[in-house]
Coordinates of C-alpha atoms in Angstrom, one line a residue:
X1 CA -30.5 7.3 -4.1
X2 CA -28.3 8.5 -1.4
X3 CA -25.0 6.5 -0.4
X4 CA -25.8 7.3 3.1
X5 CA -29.4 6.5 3.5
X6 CA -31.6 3.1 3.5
X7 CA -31.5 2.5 -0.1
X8 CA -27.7 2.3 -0.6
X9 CA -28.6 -1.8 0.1
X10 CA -30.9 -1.7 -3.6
X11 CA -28.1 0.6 -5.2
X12 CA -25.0 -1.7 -4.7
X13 CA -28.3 -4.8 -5.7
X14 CA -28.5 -2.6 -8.9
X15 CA -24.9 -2.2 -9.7
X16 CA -24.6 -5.7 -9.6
X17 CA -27.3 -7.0 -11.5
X18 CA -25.1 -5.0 -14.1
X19 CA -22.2 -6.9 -16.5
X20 CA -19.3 -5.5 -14.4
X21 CA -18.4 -4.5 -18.0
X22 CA -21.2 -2.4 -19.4
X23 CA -22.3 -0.8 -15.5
X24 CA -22.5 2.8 -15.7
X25 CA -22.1 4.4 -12.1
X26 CA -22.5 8.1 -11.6
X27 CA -21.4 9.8 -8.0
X28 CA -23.6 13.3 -7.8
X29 CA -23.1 16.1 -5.5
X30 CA -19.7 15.2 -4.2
X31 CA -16.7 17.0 -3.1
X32 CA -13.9 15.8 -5.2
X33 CA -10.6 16.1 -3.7
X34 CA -8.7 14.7 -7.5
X35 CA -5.1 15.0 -6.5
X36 CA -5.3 15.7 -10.1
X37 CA -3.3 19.2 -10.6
X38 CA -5.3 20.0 -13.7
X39 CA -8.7 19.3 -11.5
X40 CA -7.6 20.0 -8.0
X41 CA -11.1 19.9 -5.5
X42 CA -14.1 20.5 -6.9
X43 CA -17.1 21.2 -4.5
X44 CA -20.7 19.6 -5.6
X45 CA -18.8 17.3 -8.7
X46 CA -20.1 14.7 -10.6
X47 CA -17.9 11.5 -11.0
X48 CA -18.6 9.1 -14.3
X49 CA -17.7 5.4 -13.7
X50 CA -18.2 3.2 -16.7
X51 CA -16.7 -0.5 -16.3
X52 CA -13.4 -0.1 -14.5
X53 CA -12.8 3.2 -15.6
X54 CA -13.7 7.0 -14.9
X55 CA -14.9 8.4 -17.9
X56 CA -16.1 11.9 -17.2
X57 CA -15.6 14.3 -14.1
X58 CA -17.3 17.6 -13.6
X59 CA -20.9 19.4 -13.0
X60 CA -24.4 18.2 -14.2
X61 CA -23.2 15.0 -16.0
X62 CA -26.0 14.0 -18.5
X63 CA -25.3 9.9 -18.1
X64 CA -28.5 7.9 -19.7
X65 CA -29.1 4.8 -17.7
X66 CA -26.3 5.1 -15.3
X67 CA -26.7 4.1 -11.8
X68 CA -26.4 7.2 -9.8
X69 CA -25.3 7.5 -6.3
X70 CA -26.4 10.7 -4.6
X71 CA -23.2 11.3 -2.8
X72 CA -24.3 14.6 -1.0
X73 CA -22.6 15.4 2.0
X74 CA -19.3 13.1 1.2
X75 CA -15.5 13.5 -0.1
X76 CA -14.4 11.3 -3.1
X77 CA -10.9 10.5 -3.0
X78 CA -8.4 8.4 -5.1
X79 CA -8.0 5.4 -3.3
X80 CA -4.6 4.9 -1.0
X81 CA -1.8 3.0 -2.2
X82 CA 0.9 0.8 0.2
X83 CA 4.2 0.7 -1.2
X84 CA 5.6 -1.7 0.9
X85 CA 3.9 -3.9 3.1
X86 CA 4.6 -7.5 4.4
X87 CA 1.2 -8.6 4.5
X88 CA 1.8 -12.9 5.3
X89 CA 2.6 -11.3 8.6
X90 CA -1.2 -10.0 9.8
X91 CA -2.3 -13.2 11.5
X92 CA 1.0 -12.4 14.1
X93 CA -0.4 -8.4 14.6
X94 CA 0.8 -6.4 17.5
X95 CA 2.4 -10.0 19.1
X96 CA 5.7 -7.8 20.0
X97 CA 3.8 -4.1 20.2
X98 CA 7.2 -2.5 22.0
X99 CA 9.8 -3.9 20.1
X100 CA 12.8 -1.7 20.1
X101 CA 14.8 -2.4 17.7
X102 CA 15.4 -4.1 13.9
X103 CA 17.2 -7.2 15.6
X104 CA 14.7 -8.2 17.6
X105 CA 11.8 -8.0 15.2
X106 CA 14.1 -9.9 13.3
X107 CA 15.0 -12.7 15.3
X108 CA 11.3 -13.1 16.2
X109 CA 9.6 -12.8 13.3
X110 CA 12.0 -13.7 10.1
X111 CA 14.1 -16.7 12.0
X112 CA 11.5 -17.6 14.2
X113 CA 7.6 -17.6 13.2
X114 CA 8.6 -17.6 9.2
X115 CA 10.2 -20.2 9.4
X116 CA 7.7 -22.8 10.0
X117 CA 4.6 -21.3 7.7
X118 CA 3.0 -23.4 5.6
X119 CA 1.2 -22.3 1.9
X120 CA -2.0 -21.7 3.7
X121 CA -0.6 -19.7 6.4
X122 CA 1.1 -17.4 3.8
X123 CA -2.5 -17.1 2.1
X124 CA -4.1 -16.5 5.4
X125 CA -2.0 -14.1 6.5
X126 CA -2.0 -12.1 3.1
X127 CA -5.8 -12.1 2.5
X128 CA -6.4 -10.8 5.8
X129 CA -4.0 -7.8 5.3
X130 CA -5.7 -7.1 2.0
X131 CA -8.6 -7.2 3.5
X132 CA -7.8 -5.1 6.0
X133 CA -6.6 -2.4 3.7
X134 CA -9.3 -2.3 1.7
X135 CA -11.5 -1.6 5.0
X136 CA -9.0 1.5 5.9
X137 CA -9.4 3.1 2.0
X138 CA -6.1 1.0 0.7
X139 CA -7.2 0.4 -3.1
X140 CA -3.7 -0.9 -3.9
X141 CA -1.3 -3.0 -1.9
X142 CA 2.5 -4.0 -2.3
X143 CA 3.1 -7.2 -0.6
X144 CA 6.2 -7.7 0.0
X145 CA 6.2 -11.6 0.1
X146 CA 9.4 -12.0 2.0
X147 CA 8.8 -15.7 2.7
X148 CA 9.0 -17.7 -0.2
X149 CA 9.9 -21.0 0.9
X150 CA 7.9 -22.9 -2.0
X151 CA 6.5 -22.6 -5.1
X152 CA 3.0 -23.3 -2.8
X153 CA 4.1 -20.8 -0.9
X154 CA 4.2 -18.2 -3.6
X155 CA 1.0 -19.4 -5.2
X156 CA -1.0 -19.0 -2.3
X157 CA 0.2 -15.0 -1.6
X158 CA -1.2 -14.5 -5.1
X159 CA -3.9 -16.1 -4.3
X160 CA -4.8 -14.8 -1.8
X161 CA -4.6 -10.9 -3.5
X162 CA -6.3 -12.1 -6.4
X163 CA -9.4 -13.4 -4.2
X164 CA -10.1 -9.8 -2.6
X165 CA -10.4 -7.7 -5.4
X166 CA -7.8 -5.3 -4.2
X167 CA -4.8 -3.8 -6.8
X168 CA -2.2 -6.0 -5.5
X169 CA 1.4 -5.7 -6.2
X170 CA 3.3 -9.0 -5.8
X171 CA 7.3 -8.4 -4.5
X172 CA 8.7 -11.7 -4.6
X173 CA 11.6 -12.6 -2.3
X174 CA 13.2 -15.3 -1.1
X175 CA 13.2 -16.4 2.8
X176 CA 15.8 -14.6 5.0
X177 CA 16.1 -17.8 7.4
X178 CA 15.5 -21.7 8.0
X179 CA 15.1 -24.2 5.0
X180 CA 13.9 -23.2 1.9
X181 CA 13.6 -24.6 -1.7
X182 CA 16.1 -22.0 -3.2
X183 CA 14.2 -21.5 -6.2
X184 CA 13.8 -18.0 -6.5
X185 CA 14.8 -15.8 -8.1
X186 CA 14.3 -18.7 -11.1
X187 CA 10.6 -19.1 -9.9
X188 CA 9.7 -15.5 -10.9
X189 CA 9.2 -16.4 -14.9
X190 CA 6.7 -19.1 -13.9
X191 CA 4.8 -17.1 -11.5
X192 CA 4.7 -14.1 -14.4
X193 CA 3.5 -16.6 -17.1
X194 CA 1.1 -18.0 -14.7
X195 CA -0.5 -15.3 -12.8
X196 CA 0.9 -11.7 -14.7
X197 CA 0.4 -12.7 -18.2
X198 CA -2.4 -10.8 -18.8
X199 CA -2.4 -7.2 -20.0
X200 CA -5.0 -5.5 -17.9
X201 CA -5.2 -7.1 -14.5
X202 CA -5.5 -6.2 -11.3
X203 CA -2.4 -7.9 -10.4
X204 CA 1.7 -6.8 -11.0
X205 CA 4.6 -8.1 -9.9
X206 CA 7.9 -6.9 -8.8
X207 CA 10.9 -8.4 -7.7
X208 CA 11.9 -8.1 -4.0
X209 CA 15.2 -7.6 -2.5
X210 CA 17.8 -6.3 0.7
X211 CA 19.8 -3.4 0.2
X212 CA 22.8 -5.4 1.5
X213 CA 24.2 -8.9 2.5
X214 CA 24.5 -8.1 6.3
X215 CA 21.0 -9.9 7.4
X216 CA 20.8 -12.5 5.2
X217 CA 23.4 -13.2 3.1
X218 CA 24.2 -12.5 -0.5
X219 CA 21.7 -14.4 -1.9
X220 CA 19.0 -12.0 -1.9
X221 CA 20.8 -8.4 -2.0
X222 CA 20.4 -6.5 -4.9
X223 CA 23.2 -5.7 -7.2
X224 CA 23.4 -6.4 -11.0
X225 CA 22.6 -9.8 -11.0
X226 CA 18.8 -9.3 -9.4
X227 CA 18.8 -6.4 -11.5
X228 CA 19.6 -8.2 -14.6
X229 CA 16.4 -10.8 -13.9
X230 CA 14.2 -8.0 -13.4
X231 CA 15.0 -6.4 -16.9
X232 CA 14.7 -9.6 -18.3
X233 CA 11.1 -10.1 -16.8
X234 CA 10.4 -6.5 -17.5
X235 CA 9.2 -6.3 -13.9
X236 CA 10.5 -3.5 -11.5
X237 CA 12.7 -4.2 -8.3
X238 CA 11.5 -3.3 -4.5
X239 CA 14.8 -2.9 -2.1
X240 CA 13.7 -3.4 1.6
X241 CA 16.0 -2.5 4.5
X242 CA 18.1 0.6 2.8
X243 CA 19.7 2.1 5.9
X244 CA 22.7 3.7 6.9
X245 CA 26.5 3.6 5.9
X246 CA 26.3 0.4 4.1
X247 CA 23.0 1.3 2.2
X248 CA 24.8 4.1 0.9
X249 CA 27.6 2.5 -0.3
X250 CA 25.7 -0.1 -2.3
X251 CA 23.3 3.2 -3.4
X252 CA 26.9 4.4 -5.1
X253 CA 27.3 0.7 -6.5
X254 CA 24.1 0.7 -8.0
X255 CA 24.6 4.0 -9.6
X256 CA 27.7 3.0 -11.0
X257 CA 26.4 0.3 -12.1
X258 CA 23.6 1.7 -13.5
X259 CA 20.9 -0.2 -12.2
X260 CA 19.2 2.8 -10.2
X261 CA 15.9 4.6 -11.9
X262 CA 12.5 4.8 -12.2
X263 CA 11.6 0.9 -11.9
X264 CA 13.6 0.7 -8.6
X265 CA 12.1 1.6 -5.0
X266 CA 14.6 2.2 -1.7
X267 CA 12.5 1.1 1.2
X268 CA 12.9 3.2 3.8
X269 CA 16.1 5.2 2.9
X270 CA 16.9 5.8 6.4
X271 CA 20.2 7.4 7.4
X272 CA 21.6 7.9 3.9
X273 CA 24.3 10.3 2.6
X274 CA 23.8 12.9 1.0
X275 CA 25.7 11.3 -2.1
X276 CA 23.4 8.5 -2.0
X277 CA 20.7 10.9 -2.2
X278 CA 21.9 12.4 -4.9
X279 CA 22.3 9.2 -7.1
X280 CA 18.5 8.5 -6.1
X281 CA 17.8 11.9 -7.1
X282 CA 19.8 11.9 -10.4
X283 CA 18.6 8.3 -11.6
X284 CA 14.8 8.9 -10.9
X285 CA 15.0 6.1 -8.5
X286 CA 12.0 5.7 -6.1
X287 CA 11.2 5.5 -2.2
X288 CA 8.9 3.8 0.2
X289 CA 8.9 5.9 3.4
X290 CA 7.6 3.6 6.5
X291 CA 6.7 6.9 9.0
X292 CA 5.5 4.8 11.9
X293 CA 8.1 1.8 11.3
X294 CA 11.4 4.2 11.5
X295 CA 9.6 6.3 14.0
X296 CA 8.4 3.4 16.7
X297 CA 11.1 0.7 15.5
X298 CA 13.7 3.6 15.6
X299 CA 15.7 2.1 12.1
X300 CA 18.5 3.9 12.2
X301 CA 17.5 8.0 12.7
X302 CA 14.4 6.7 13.7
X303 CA 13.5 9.5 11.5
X304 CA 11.4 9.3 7.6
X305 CA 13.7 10.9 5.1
X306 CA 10.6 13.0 3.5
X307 CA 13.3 15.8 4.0
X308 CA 15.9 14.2 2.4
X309 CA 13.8 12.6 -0.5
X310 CA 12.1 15.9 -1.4
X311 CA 15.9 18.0 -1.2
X312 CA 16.9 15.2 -3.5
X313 CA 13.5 15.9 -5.9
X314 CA 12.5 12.7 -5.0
X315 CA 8.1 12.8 -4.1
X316 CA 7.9 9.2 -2.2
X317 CA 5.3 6.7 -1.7
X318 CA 4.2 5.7 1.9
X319 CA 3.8 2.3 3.6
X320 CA 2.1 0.7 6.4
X321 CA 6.1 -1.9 6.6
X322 CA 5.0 -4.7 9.4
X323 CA 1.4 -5.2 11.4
X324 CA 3.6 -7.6 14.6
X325 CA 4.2 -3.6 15.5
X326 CA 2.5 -1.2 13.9
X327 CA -1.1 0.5 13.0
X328 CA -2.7 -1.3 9.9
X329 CA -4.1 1.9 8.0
X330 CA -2.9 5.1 5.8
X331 CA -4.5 7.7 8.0
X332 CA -2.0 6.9 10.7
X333 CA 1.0 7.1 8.0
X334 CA 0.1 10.5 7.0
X335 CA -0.6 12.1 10.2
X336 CA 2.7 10.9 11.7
X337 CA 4.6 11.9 8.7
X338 CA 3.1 15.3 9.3
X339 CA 4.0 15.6 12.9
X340 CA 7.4 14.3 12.8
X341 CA 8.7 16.7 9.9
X342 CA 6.5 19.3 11.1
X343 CA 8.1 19.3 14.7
X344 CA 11.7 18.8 13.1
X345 CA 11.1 22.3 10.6
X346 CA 9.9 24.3 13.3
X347 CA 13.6 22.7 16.1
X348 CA 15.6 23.3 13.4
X349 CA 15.0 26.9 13.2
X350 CA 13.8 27.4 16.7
X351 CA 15.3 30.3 18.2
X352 CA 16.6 32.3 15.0
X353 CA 15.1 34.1 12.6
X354 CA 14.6 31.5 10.0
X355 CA 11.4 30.0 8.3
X356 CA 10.5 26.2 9.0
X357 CA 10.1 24.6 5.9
X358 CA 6.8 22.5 6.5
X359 CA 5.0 20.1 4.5
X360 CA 1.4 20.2 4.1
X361 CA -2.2 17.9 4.3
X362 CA -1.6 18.2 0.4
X363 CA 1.7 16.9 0.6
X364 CA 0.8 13.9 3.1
X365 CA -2.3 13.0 0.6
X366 CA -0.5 13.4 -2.9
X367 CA 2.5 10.9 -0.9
X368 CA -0.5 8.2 0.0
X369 CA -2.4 9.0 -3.2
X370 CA -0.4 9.9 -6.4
X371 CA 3.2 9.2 -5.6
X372 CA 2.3 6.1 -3.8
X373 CA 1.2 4.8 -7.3
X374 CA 3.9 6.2 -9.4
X375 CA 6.3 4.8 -6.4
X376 CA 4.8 0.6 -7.5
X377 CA 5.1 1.6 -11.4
X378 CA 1.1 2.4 -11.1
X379 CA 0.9 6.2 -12.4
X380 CA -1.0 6.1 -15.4
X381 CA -3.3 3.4 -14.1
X382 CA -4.6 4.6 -9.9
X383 CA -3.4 7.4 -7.8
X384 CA -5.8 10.2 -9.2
X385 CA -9.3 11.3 -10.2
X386 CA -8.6 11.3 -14.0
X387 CA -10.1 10.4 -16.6
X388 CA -9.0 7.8 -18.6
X389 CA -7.6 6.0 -15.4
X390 CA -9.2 3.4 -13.3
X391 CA -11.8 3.9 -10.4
X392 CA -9.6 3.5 -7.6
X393 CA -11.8 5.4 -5.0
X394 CA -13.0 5.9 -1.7
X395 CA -16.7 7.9 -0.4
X396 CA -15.8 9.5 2.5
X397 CA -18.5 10.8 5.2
X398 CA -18.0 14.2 5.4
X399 CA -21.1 14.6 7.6
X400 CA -20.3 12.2 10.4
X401 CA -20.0 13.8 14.0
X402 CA -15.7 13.9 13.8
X403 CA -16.0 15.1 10.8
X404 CA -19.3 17.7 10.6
X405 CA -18.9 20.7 9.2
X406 CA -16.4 20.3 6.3
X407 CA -14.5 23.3 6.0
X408 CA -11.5 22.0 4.6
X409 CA -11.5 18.8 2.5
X410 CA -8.4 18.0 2.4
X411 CA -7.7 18.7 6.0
X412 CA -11.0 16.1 6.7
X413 CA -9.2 13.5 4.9
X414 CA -6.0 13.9 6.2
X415 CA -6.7 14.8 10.1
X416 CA -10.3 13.8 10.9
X417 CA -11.3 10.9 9.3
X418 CA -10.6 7.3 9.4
X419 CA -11.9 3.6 8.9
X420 CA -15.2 4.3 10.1
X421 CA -16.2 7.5 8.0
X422 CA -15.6 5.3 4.3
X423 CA -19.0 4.6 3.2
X424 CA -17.7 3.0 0.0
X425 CA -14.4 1.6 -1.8
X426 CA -14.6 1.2 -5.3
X427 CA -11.6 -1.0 -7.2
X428 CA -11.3 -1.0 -10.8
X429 CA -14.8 -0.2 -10.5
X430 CA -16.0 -2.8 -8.6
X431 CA -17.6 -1.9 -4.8
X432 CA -15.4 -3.8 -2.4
X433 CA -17.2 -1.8 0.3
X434 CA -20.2 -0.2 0.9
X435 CA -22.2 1.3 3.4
X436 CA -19.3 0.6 5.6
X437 CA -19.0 -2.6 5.4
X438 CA -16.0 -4.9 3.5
X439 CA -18.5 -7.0 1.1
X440 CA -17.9 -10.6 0.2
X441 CA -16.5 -11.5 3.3
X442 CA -17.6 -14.5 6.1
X443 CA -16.0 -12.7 9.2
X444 CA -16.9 -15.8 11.1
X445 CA -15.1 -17.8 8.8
X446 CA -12.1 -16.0 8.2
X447 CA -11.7 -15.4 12.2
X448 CA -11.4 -19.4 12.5
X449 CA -9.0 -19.6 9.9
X450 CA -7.5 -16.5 11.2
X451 CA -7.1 -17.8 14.7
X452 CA -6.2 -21.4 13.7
X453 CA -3.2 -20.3 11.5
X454 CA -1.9 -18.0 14.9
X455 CA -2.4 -21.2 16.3
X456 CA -0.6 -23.5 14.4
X457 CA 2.6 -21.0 14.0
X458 CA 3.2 -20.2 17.4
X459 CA 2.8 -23.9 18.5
X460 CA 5.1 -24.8 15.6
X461 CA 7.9 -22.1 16.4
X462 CA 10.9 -23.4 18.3

């Protein structure tokens, strides 16, 4: 039965008739772009599925009673990842579309329309970003739940990731602005014995933080304190607004400290030293590049540190950062990224001799795909085509008129396609969407919540 035809309706009825469990699905005929460096792309593949894992990859599977999926004609991909995204935000997308500036998106969104959310505001907000991303080929999400005001208001973020299937990473952090309870960071060991306990779950959490106490205040910069919860919790440590001079500075601290390394993301990383870079480098510490946030924004340089972060040997994740401004999908992350160090290879050298020193579609993809999950402490579990790890994974029409004929697969993913060319997301094996369409989802309903939750906050901001 072919994903694309009018059967695809009794295929996903047949998976789920299935105990999620025991159901066998097998994707024939595919091209298989792995970002697996022992697999690479392998044209007219088979792809195993067996409960929430892939279990085989290759030519001519023999599968029993597995459901198969005639995928002839498409591109399987791992599914993207976000490293860094503030999703209670979504309900207040592209309200300030030419904001210029950190201050301003600041003063608008952190001390103004945060301040007066309420718990089902936050889940509103967050479900609709996760739902969202999992339209656009986002299997796994890091919220970065900066607006912690409550207990409730923690709750219903996880909540809200929990009730759309997606591979949600929960980056706790207290409120910037305006009256809050002041219980986190204490909070965090309830909400990991509540909602993390389990050992294989589709949920992870991580503690949030700022690089500095300039915006907000000491309370919530990282240092050894924040650092000494997270070892405690075992959890790993997300560090939004790393910028500039004073970033670098508390870069240095860290490293003395000893509190850099692989359980640690730098968000952004824009504008750092080169002695910075080094410690992030040397201590396997991890980054979240926002391409369109730094770009549009202009944070700093204005300019993602890909450059920087792969001199330093650092491969970084990428991130969608804040919808008030900013496109909602991974397509747009990775094309921009592209341009923008492509254009700055080729000026730097521009009228000498020398050779730009480009990055690649491969590049883009592994950063959105692979690194993206090794970047939220997810490598061994999403991120590839492998077997043995979960089926994180997108069908992509490779057939459909922008992106007829495929020549180069990568290249389709990267450059041609988008939102509307995913036939199917699978997460953890589980179909999330199918025949292009988000399942498990009453769009009428969720665009009256949607719409009365705007409502309510701008009414409600002073």
């Amino acid at each position: 039965m072919n994903i694309n035809d009018t059967t695809s309706a009794a295929v996903l009825q047949d998976l789920r008739r299935r105990p999620a469990d025991r159901r066998r699905i097998l994707f024939t005929g595919a091209t298989l772009v792995t970002m697996d460096a022992d697999l690479g792309v392998i044209d007219g593949g088979d792809l195993l599925v067996e409960g929430d894992t892939i279990t085989a990859i290759g030519h001519d599977l023999d599968v029993g009673d597995a459901v198969v999926v005639d995928a002839t004609g498409t591109i399987l991909t791992p599914g993207f990842v976000d490293t860094h995204r503030h999703a209670w935000e979504a309900q207040l997308r592209r309200i300030m579309p030419d904001v210029d500036d950190l201050g301003a998106y600041v003063m608008a969104t952190l001390a103004g329309y945060a301040t007066v959310y309420r718990p089902q505001d936050m889940y509103t907000g967050t479900r609709l970003a996760a739902l969202t991303a999992i339209d656009s080929g986002i299997t796994t999400m890091l919220d970065f739940s900066h607006n912690s005001r409550t207990r409730e208001h923690s709750d219903a973020a996880i909540e809200a990731l929990a009730d759309t299937g997606i591979r949600g990473v929960h980056a706790s952090m207290g409120p910037h602005f305006g009256d809050w309870d002041r219980q986190w960071p204490g909070d965090l060991t309830r909400l990991k014995d509540r909602y993390f306990s389990a050992g294989n779950q589709l949920l992870t959490l991580r503690l949030g933080a700022l690089a500095t106490d300039e915006i907000a205040g000491p309370t919530l910069a990282y240092g050894p304190e924040l650092a000494r919860v997270a070892a405690e919790l075992g959890i790993g440590v997300s560090v939004d607004a790393v910028f500039g001079t004073a970033s670098s500075d508390a870069v240095l601290r860290w490293a003395k400290d000893g509190i850099l390394g692989p359980d640690v993301t730098l968000i952004h990383s824009t504008g750092l030293t080169a002695e910075a870079w080094k410690a992030m480098g040397g201590s396997g510490t991890t980054v979240a590049l926002a391409p369109t946030s730094d770009a549009q924004i202009g944070l700093e340089t204005a300019i993602p540190a890909v450059d920087e972060a792969l001199s330093a040997g650092i491969r970084p994740g990428l991130s969608i950062d804040v919808e008030v401004a900013l496109s909602s999908d991974m397509f747009t992350q990775m094309r921009a990224l592209l341009a923008i160090q492509r254009m700055r290879a080729v000026n730097a050298v521009h009228g000498t001799e020398r050779q730009p020193s480009r990055i690649t579609t491969h590049d883009v993809l592994d950063f959105a795909t692979l690194q993206g999950a090794r970047t939220n402490g997810l490598a061994g579990v999403t991120g590839s085509l492998t077997v043995g790890k979960k089926a994180d994974l997108l069908v992509i029409r490779a057939e459909d008129l922008n992106n007829m004929p495929l020549n180069d697969p990568i290249g389709t993913v990267v450059l041609g396609s988008d939102a509307r060319n995913i036939s199917a997301v699978l997460i953890n094996g589980e179909p999330r969407k199918w025949d292009g369409h988000v399942l498990d989802v009453d769009l009428t309903t969720l665009r009256g919540e949607v719409h009365a939750s705007r409502e309510y906050v701008m009414n409600a901001t002073p």
